[in-house]
PDB file of C-alpha atoms and ligand atoms in Angstrom:
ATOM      1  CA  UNK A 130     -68.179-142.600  -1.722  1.00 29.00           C
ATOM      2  CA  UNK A 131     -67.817-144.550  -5.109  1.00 32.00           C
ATOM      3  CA  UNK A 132     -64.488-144.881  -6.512  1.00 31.00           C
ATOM      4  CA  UNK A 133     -64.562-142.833  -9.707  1.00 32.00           C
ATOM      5  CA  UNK A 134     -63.908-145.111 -12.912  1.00 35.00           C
ATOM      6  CA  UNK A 135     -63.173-144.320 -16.756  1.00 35.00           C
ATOM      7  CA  UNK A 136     -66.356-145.090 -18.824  1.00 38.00           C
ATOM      8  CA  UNK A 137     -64.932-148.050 -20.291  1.00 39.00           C
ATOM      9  CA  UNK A 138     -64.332-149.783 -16.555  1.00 38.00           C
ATOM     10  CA  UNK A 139     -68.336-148.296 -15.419  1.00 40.00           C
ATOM     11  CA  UNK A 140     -69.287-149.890 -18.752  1.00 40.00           C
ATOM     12  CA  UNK A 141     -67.906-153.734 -17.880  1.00 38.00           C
ATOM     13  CA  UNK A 142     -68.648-153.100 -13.983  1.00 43.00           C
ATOM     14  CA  UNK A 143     -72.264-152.620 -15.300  1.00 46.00           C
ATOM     15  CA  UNK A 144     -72.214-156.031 -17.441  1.00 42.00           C
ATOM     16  CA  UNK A 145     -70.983-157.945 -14.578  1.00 44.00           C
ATOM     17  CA  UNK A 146     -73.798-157.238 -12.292  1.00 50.00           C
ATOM     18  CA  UNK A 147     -76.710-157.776 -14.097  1.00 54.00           C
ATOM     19  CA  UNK A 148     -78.793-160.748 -13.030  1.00 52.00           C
ATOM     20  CA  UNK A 149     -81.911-160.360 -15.621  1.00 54.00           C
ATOM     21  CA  UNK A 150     -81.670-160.719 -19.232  1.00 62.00           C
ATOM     22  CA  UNK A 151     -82.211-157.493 -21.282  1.00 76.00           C
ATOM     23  CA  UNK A 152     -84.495-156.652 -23.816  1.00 89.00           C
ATOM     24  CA  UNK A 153     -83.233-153.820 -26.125  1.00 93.00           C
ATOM     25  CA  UNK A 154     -87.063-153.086 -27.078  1.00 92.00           C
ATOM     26  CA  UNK A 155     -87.559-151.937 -23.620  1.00 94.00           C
ATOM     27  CA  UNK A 156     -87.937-148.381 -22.589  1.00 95.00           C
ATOM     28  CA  UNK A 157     -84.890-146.460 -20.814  1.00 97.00           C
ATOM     29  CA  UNK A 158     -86.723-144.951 -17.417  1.00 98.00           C
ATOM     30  CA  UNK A 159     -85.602-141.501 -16.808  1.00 98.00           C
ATOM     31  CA  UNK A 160     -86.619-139.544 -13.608  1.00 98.00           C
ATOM     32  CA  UNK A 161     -86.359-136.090 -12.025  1.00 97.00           C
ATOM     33  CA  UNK A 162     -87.597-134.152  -8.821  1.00 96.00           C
ATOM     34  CA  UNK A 163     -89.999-132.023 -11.742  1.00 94.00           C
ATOM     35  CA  UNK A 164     -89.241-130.677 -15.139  1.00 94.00           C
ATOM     36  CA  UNK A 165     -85.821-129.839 -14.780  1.00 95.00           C
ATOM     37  CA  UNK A 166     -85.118-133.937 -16.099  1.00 97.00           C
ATOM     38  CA  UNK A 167     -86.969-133.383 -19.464  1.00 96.00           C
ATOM     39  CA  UNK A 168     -83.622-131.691 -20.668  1.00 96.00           C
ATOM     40  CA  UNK A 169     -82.113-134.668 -20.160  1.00 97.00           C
ATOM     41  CA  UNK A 170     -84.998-136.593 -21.590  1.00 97.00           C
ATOM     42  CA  UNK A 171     -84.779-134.199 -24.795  1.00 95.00           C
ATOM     43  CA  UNK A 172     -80.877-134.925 -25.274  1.00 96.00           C
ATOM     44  CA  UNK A 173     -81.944-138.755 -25.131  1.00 97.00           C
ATOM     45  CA  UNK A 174     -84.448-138.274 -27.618  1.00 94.00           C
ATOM     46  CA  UNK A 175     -82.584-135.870 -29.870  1.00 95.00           C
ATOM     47  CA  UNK A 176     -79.370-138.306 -29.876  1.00 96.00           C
ATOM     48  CA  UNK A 177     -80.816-141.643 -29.241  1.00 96.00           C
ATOM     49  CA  UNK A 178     -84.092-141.302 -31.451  1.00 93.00           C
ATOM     50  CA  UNK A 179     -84.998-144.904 -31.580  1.00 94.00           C
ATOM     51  CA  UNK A 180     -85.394-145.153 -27.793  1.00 95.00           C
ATOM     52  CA  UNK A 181     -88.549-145.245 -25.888  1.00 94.00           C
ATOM     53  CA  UNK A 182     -88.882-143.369 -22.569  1.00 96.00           C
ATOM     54  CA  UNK A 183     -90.348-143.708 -19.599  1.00 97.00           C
ATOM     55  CA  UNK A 184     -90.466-140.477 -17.629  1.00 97.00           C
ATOM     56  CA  UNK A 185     -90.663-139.272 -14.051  1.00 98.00           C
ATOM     57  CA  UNK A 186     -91.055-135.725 -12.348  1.00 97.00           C
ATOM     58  CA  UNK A 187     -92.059-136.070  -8.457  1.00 97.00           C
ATOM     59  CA  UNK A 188     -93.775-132.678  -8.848  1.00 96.00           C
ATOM     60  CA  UNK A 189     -95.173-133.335  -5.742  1.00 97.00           C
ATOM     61  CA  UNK A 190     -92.469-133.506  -3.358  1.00 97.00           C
ATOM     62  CA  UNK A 191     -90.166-130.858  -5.829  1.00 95.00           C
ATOM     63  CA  UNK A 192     -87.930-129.343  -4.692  1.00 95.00           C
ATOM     64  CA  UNK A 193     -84.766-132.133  -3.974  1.00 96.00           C
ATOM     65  CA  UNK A 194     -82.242-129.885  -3.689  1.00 95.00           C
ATOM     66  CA  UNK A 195     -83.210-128.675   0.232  1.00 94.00           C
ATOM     67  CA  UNK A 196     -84.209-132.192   1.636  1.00 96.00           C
ATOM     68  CA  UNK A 197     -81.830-134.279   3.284  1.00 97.00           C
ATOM     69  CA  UNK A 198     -79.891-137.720   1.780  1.00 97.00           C
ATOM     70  CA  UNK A 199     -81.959-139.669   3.500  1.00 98.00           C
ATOM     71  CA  UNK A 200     -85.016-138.068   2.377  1.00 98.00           C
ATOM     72  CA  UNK A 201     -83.515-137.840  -1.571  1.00 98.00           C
ATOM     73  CA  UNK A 202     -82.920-141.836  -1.278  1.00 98.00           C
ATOM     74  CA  UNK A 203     -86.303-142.530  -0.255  1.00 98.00           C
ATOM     75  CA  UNK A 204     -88.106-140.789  -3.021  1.00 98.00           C
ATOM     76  CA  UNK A 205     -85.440-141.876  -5.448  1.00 98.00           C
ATOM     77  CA  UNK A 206     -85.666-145.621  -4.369  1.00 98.00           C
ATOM     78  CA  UNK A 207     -89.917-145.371  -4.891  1.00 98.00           C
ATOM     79  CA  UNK A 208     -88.830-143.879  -7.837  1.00 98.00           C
ATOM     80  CA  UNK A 209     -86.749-146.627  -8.930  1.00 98.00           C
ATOM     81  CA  UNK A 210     -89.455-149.419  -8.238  1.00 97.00           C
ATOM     82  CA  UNK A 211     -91.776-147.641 -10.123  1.00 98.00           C
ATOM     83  CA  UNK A 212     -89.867-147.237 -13.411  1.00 98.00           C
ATOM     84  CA  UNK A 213     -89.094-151.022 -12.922  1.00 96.00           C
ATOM     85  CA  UNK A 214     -92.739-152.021 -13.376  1.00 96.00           C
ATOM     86  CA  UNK A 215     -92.287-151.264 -16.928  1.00 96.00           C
ATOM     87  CA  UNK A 216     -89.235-153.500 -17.215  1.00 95.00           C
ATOM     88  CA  UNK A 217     -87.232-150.344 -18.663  1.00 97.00           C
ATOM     89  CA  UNK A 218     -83.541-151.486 -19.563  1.00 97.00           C
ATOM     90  CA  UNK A 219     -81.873-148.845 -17.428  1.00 97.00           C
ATOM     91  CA  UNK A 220     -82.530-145.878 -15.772  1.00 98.00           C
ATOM     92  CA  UNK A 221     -81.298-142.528 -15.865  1.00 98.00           C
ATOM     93  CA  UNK A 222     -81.172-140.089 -12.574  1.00 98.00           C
ATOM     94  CA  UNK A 223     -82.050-136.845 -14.689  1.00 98.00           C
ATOM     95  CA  UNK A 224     -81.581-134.987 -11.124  1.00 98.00           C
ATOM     96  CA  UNK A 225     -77.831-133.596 -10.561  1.00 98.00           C
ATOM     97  CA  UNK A 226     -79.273-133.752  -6.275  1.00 97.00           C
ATOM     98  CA  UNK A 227     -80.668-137.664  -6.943  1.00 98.00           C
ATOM     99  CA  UNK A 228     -77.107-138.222  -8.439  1.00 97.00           C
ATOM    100  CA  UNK A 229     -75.222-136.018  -5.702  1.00 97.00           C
ATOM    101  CA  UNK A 230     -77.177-138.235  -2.657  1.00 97.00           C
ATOM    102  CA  UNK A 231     -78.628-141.680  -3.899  1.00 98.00           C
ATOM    103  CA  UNK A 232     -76.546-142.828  -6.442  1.00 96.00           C
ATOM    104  CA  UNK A 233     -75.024-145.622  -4.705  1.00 94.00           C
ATOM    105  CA  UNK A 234     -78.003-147.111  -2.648  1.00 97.00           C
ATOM    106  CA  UNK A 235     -79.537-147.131  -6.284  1.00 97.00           C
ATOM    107  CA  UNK A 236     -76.904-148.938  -8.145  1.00 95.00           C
ATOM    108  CA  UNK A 237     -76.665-151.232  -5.220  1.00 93.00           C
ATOM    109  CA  UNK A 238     -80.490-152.330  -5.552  1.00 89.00           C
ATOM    110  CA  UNK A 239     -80.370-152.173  -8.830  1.00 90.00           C
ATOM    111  CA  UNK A 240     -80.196-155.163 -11.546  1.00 90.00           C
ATOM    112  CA  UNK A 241     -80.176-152.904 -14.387  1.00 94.00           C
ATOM    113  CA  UNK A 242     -77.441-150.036 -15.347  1.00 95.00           C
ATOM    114  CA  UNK A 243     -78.031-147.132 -14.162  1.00 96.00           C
ATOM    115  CA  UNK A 244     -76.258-143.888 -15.287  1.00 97.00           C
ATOM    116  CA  UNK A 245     -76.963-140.496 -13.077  1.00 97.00           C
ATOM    117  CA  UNK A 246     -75.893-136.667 -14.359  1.00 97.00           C
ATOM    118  CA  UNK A 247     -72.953-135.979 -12.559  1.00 97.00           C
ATOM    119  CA  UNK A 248     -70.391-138.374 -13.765  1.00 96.00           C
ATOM    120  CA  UNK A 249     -70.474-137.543 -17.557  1.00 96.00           C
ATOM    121  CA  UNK A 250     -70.526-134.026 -16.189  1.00 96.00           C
ATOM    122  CA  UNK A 251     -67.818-134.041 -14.043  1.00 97.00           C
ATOM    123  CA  UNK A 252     -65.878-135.759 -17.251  1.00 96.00           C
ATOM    124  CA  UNK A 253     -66.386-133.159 -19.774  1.00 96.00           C
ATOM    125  CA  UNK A 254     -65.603-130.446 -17.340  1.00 97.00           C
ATOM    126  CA  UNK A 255     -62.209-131.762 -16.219  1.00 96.00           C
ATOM    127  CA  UNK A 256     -61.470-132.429 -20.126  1.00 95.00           C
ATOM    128  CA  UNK A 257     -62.378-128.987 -21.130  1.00 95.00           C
ATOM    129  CA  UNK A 258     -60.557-126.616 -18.401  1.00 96.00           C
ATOM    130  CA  UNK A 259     -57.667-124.902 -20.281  1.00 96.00           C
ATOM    131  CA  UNK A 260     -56.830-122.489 -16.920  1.00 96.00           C
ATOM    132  CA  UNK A 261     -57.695-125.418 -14.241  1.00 96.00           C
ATOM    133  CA  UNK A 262     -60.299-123.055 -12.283  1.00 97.00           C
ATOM    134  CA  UNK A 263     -63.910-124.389 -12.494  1.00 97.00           C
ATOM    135  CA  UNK A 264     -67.384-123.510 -11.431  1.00 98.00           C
ATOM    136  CA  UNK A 265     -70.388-125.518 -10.356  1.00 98.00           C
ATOM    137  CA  UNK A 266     -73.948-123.919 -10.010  1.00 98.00           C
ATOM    138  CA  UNK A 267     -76.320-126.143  -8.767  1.00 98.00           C
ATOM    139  CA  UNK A 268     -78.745-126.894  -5.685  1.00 97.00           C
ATOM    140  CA  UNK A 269     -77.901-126.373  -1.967  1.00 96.00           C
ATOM    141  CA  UNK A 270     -77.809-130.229  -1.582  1.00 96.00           C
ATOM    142  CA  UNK A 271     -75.510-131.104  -4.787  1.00 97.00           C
ATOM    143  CA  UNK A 272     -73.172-128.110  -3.854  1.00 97.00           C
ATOM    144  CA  UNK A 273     -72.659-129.576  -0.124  1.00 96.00           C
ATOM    145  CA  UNK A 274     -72.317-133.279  -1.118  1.00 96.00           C
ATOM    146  CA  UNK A 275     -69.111-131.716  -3.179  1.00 96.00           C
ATOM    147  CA  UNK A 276     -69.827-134.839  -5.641  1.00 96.00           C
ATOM    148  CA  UNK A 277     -68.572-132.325  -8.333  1.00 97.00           C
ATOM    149  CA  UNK A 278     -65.265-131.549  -6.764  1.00 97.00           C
ATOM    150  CA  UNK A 279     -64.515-135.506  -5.668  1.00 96.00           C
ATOM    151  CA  UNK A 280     -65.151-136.437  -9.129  1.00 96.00           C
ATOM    152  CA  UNK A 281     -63.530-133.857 -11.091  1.00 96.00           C
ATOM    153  CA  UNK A 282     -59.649-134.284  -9.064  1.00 95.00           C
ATOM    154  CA  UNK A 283     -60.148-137.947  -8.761  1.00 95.00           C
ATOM    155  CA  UNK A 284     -59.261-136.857 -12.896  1.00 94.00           C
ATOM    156  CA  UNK A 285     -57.436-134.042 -12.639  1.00 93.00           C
ATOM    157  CA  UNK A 286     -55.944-133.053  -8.966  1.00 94.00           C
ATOM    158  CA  UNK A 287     -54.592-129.837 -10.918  1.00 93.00           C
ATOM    159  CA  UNK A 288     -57.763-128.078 -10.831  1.00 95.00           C
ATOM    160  CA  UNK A 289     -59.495-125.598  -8.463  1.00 96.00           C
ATOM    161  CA  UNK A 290     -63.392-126.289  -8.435  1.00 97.00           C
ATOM    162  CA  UNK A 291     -65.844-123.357  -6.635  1.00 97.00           C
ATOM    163  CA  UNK A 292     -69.177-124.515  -5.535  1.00 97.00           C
ATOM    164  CA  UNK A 293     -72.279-121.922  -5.502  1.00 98.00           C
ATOM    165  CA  UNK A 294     -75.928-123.219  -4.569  1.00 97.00           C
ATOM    166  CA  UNK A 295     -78.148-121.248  -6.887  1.00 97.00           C
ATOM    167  CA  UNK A 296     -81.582-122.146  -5.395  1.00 95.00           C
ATOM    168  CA  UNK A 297     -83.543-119.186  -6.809  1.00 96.00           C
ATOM    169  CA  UNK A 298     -83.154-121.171 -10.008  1.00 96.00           C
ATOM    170  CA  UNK A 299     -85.442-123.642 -10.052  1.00 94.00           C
ATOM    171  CA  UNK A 300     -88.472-121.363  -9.152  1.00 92.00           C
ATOM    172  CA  UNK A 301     -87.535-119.008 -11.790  1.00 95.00           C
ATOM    173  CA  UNK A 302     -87.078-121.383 -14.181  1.00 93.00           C
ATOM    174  CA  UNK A 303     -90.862-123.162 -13.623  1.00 87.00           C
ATOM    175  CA  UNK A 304     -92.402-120.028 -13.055  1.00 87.00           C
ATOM    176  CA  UNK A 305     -91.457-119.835 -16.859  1.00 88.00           C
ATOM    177  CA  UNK A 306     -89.125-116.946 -16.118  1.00 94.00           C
ATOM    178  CA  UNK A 307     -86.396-118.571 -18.836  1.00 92.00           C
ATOM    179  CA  UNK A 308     -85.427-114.770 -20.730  1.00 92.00           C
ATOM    180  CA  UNK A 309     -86.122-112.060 -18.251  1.00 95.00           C
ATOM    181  CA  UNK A 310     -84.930-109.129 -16.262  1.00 97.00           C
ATOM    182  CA  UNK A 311     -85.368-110.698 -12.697  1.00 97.00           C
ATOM    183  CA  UNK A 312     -83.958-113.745 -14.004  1.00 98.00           C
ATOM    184  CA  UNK A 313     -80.731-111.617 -15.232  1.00 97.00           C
ATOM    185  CA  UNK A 314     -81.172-109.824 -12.089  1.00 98.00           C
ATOM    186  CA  UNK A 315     -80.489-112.990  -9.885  1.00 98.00           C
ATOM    187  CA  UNK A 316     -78.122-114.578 -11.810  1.00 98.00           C
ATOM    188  CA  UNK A 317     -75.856-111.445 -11.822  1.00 97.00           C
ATOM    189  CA  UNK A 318     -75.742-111.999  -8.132  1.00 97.00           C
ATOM    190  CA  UNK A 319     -75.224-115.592  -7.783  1.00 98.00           C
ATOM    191  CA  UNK A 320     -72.277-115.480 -10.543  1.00 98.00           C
ATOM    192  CA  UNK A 321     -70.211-112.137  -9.713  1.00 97.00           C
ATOM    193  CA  UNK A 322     -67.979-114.101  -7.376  1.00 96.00           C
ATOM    194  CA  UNK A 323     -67.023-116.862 -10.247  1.00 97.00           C
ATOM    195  CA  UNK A 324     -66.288-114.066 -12.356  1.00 95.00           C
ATOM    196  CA  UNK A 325     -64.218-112.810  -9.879  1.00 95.00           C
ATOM    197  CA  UNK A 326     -62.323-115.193  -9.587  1.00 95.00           C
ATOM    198  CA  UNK A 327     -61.384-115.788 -13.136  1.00 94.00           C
ATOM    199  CA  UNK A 328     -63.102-119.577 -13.801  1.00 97.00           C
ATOM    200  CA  UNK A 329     -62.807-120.479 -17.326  1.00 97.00           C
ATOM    201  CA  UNK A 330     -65.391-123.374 -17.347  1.00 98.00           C
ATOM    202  CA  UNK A 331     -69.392-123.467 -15.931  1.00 98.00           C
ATOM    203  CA  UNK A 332     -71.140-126.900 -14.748  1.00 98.00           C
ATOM    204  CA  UNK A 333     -74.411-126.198 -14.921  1.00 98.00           C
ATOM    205  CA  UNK A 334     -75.583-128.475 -12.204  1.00 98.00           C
ATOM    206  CA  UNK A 335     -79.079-129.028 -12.008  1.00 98.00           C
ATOM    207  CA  UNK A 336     -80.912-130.270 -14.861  1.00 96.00           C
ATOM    208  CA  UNK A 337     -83.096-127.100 -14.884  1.00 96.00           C
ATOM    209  CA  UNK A 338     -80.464-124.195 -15.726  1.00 97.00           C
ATOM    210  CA  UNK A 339     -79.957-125.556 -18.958  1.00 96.00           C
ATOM    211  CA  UNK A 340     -83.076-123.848 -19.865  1.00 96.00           C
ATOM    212  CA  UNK A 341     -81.403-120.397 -18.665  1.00 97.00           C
ATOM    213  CA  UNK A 342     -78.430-121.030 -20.775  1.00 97.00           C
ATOM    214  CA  UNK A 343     -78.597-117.998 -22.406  1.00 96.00           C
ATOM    215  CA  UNK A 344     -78.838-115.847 -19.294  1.00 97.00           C
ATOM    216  CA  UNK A 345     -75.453-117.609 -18.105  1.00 98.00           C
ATOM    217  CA  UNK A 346     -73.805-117.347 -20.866  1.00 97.00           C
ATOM    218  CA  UNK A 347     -74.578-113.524 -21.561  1.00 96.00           C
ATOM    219  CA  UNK A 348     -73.592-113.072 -17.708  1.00 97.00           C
ATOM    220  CA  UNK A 349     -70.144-115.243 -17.713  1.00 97.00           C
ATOM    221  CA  UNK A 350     -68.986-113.919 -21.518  1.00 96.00           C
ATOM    222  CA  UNK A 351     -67.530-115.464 -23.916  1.00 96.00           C
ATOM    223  CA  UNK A 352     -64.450-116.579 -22.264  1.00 95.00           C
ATOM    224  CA  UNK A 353     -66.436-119.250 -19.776  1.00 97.00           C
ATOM    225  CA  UNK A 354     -67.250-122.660 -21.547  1.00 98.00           C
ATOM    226  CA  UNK A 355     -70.974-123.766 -19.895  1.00 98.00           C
ATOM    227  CA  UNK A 356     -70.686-127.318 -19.496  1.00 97.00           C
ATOM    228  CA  UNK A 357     -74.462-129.618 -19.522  1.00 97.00           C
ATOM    229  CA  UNK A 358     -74.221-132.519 -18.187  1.00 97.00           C
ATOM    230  CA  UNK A 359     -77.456-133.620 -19.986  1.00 96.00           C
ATOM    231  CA  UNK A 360     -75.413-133.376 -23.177  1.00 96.00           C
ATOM    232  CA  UNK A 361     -72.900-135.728 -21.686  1.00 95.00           C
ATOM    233  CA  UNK A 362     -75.381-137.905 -20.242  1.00 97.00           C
ATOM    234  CA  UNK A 363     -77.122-138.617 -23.559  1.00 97.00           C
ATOM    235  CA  UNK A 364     -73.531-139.041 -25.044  1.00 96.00           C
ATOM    236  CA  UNK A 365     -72.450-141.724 -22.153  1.00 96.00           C
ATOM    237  CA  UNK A 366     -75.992-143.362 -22.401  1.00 98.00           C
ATOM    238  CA  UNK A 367     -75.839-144.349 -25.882  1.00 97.00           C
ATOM    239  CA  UNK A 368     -72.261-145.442 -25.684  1.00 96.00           C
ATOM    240  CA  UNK A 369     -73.484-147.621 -22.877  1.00 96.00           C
ATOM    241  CA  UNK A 370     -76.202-149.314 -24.901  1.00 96.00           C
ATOM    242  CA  UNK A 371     -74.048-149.889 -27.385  1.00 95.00           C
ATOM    243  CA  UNK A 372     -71.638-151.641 -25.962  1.00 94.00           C
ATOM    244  CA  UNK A 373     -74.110-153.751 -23.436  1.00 93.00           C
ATOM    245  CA  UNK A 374     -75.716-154.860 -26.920  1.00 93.00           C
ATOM    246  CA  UNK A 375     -78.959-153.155 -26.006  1.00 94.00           C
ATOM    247  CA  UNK A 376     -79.588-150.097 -28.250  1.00 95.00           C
ATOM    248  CA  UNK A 377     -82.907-150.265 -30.229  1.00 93.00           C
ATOM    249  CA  UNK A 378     -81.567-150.504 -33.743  1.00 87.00           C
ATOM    250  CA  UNK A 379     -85.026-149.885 -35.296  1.00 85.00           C
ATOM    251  CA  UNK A 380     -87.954-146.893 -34.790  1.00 83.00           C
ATOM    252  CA  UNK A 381     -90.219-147.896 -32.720  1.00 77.00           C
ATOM    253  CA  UNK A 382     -93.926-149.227 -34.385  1.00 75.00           C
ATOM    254  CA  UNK A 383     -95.978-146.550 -35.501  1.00 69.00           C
ATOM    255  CA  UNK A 384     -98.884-146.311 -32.534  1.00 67.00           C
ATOM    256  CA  UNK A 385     -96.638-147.477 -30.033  1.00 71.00           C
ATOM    257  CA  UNK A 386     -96.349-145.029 -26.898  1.00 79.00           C
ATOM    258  CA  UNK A 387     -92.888-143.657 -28.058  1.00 89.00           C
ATOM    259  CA  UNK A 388     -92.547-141.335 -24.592  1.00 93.00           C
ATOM    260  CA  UNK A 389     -95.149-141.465 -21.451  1.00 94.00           C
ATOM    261  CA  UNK A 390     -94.820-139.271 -19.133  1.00 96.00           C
ATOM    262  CA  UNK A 391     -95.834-139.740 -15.163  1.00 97.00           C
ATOM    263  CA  UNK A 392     -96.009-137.033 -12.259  1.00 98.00           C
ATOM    264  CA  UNK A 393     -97.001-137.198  -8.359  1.00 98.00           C
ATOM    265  CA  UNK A 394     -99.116-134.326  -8.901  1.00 97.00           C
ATOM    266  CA  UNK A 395    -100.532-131.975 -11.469  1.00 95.00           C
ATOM    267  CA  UNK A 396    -100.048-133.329 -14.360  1.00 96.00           C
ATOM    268  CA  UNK A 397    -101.981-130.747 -16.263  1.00 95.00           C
ATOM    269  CA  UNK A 398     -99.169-128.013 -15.202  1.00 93.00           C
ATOM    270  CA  UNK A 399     -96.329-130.942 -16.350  1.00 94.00           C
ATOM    271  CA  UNK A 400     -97.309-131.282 -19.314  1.00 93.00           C
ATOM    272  CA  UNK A 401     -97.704-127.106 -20.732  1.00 92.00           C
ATOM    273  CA  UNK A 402     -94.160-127.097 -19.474  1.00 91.00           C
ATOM    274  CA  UNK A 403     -92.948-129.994 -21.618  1.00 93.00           C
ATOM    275  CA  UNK A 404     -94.763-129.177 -24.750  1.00 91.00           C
ATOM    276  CA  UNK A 405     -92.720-125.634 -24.439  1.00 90.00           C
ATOM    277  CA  UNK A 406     -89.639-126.823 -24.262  1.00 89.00           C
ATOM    278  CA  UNK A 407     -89.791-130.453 -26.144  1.00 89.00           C
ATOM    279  CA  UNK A 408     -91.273-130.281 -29.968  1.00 82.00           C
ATOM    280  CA  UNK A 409     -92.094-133.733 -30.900  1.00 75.00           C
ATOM    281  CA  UNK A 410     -95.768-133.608 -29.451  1.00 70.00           C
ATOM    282  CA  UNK A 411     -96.294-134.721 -26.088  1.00 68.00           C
ATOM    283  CA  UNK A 412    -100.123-135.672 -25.762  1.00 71.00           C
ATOM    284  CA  UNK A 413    -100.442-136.561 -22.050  1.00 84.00           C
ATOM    285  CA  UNK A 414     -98.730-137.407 -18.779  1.00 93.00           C
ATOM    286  CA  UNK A 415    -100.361-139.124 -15.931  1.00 96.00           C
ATOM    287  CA  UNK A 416    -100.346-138.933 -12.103  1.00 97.00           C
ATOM    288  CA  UNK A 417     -99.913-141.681  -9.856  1.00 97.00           C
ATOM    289  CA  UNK A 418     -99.685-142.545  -6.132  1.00 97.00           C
ATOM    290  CA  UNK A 419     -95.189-142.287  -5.543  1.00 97.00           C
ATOM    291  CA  UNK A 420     -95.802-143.529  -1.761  1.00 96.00           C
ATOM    292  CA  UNK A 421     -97.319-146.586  -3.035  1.00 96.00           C
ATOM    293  CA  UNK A 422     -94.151-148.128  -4.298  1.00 96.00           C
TER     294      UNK A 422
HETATM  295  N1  DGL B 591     -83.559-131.195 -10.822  1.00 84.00           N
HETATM  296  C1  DGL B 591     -82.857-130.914  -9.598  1.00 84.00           C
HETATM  297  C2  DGL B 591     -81.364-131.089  -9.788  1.00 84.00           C
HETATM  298  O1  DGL B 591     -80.884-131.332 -10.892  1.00 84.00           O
HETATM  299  C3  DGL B 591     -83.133-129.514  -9.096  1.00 84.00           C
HETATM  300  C4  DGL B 591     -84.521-129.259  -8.592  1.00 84.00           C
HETATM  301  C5  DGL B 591     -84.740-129.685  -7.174  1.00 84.00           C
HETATM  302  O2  DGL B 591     -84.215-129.046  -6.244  1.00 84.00           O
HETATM  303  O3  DGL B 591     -85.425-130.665  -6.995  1.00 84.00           O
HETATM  304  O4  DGL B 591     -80.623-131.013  -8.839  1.00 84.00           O
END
């Protein structure tokens, strides 16, 4: 497993191995396994407005979060190569599963950053514990890598972390089912035992609960803190370009294709979802062939 560093040290370890000369014009490439990645994607835009993105959802091979490492590699790897044709200056793994399983093989084909979800996570969470006892929702796959756990008391070996796969999630949330009694239903189920036992901090671990943050956060009460790591990741991302030199200083040209969006299938379905839940207009996303790359 990677040896967990402070931002500053991932910052110069990312400046040493670079190869190919950057361009800060370039697009940042962002991927997911689907939809659940545009919250990520709407943190980037909302902190880091002068950025053009690139986007990913493999809504044809969705869900991640059951498939094996080997499987989540593959996919993320095609993924990779893809984004790359656009010479995008880094890329961000807007899947907490994609971060959980390939995040290694990635950085170690890579020749430009790359920053996943579950490090700047993992950070923020271990800062913001006051009682030491943590919880992480997330899929089946992230919850057994225990990525979470390893990061979190590589920083603090103080603290207790409880892992609960939540797969009904994702269906719920893309079935549009983001305020709603089955929703409330579910999540009452999944969460009872981390109320139990008395956590005082939330990861939400896949990139889709955000969008059920207010059925969490009714459920825990107001004594749980509900950590995003797409916040974080946003956060970490611009410090990143900042100090690598390659944050776009200036808006991008009027006309210019500000935010293009690609699928592996049904594009039509992709993009309904992200005009509900990102407001700056998104006219189109396309589909191409993943297996090709
Ligand atoms: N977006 C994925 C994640 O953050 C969850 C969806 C999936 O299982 O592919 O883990």
């Amino acid at each position: 497993m990677a040896e967990i560093r402070t931002g500053q040290n991932e910052i110069r370890n990312r400046k040493r191995i670079h190869h190919v000369p950057l361009n800060r014009d370039a697009p940042i490439g962002v991927f997911d396994s689907g939809v659940g990645g545009l919250t990520v994607a709407r943190e980037i835009m909302r902190q880091i407005p002068n950025e053009k993105i690139i986007y990913f959802g493999d809504t044809a091979r969705v869900p991640y979060g059951n498939k094996s490492q080997e499987t989540v590699t593959r996919f993320s790897k095609q993924i990779v190569r893809f984004l790359q044709t656009f010479q995008v200056k880094t890329i961000v793994v807007a899947c907490n599963t994609a971060s959980a399983y390939a995040m290694d093989a990635l950085e170690q084909d890579c020749d430009i950053p790359i920053i996943g979800v579950v490090k700047p996570g993992a950070r923020m969470a271990a800062e913001v514990t006051r009682n030491g006892r943590l919880g992480v929702i997330a899929t089946e796959a992230t919850i057994s890598s225990r990525i979470y756990t390893q990061y979190i008391q590589e920083l603090n070996p103080n603290v207790t972390i409880y892992g609960k796969a939540c797969p009904l999630f994702v269906p719920l949330v893309e079935e549009g089912l983001l305020e709603d009694p089955v929703t409330d239903e579910i999540a009452r189920r999944y969460l009872t035992e981390l109320i139990d036992i008395d956590i005082d901090t939330l990861i939400l671990g896949c990139t889709h609960y955000p969008l059920i943050r207010s059925t969490l956060s009714k459920i825990m009460g107001p004594n749980v803190t509900l950590v995003n790591p797409a916040y974080e990741t946003a956060r970490e991302l611009r410090q990143m370009l900042e100090q690598m030199n390659l944050l776009n200083e200036d808006p991008p040209k009027l006309g210019s294709n500000r935010y293009q969006f690609y699928v592996s299938d049904k594009a039509e379905k992709f993009m309904t979802f992200a005009n509900s839940i990102i407001k700056y207009g998104i006219l189109s996303a396309r589909t191409i062939h993943i297996e090709k790359y």
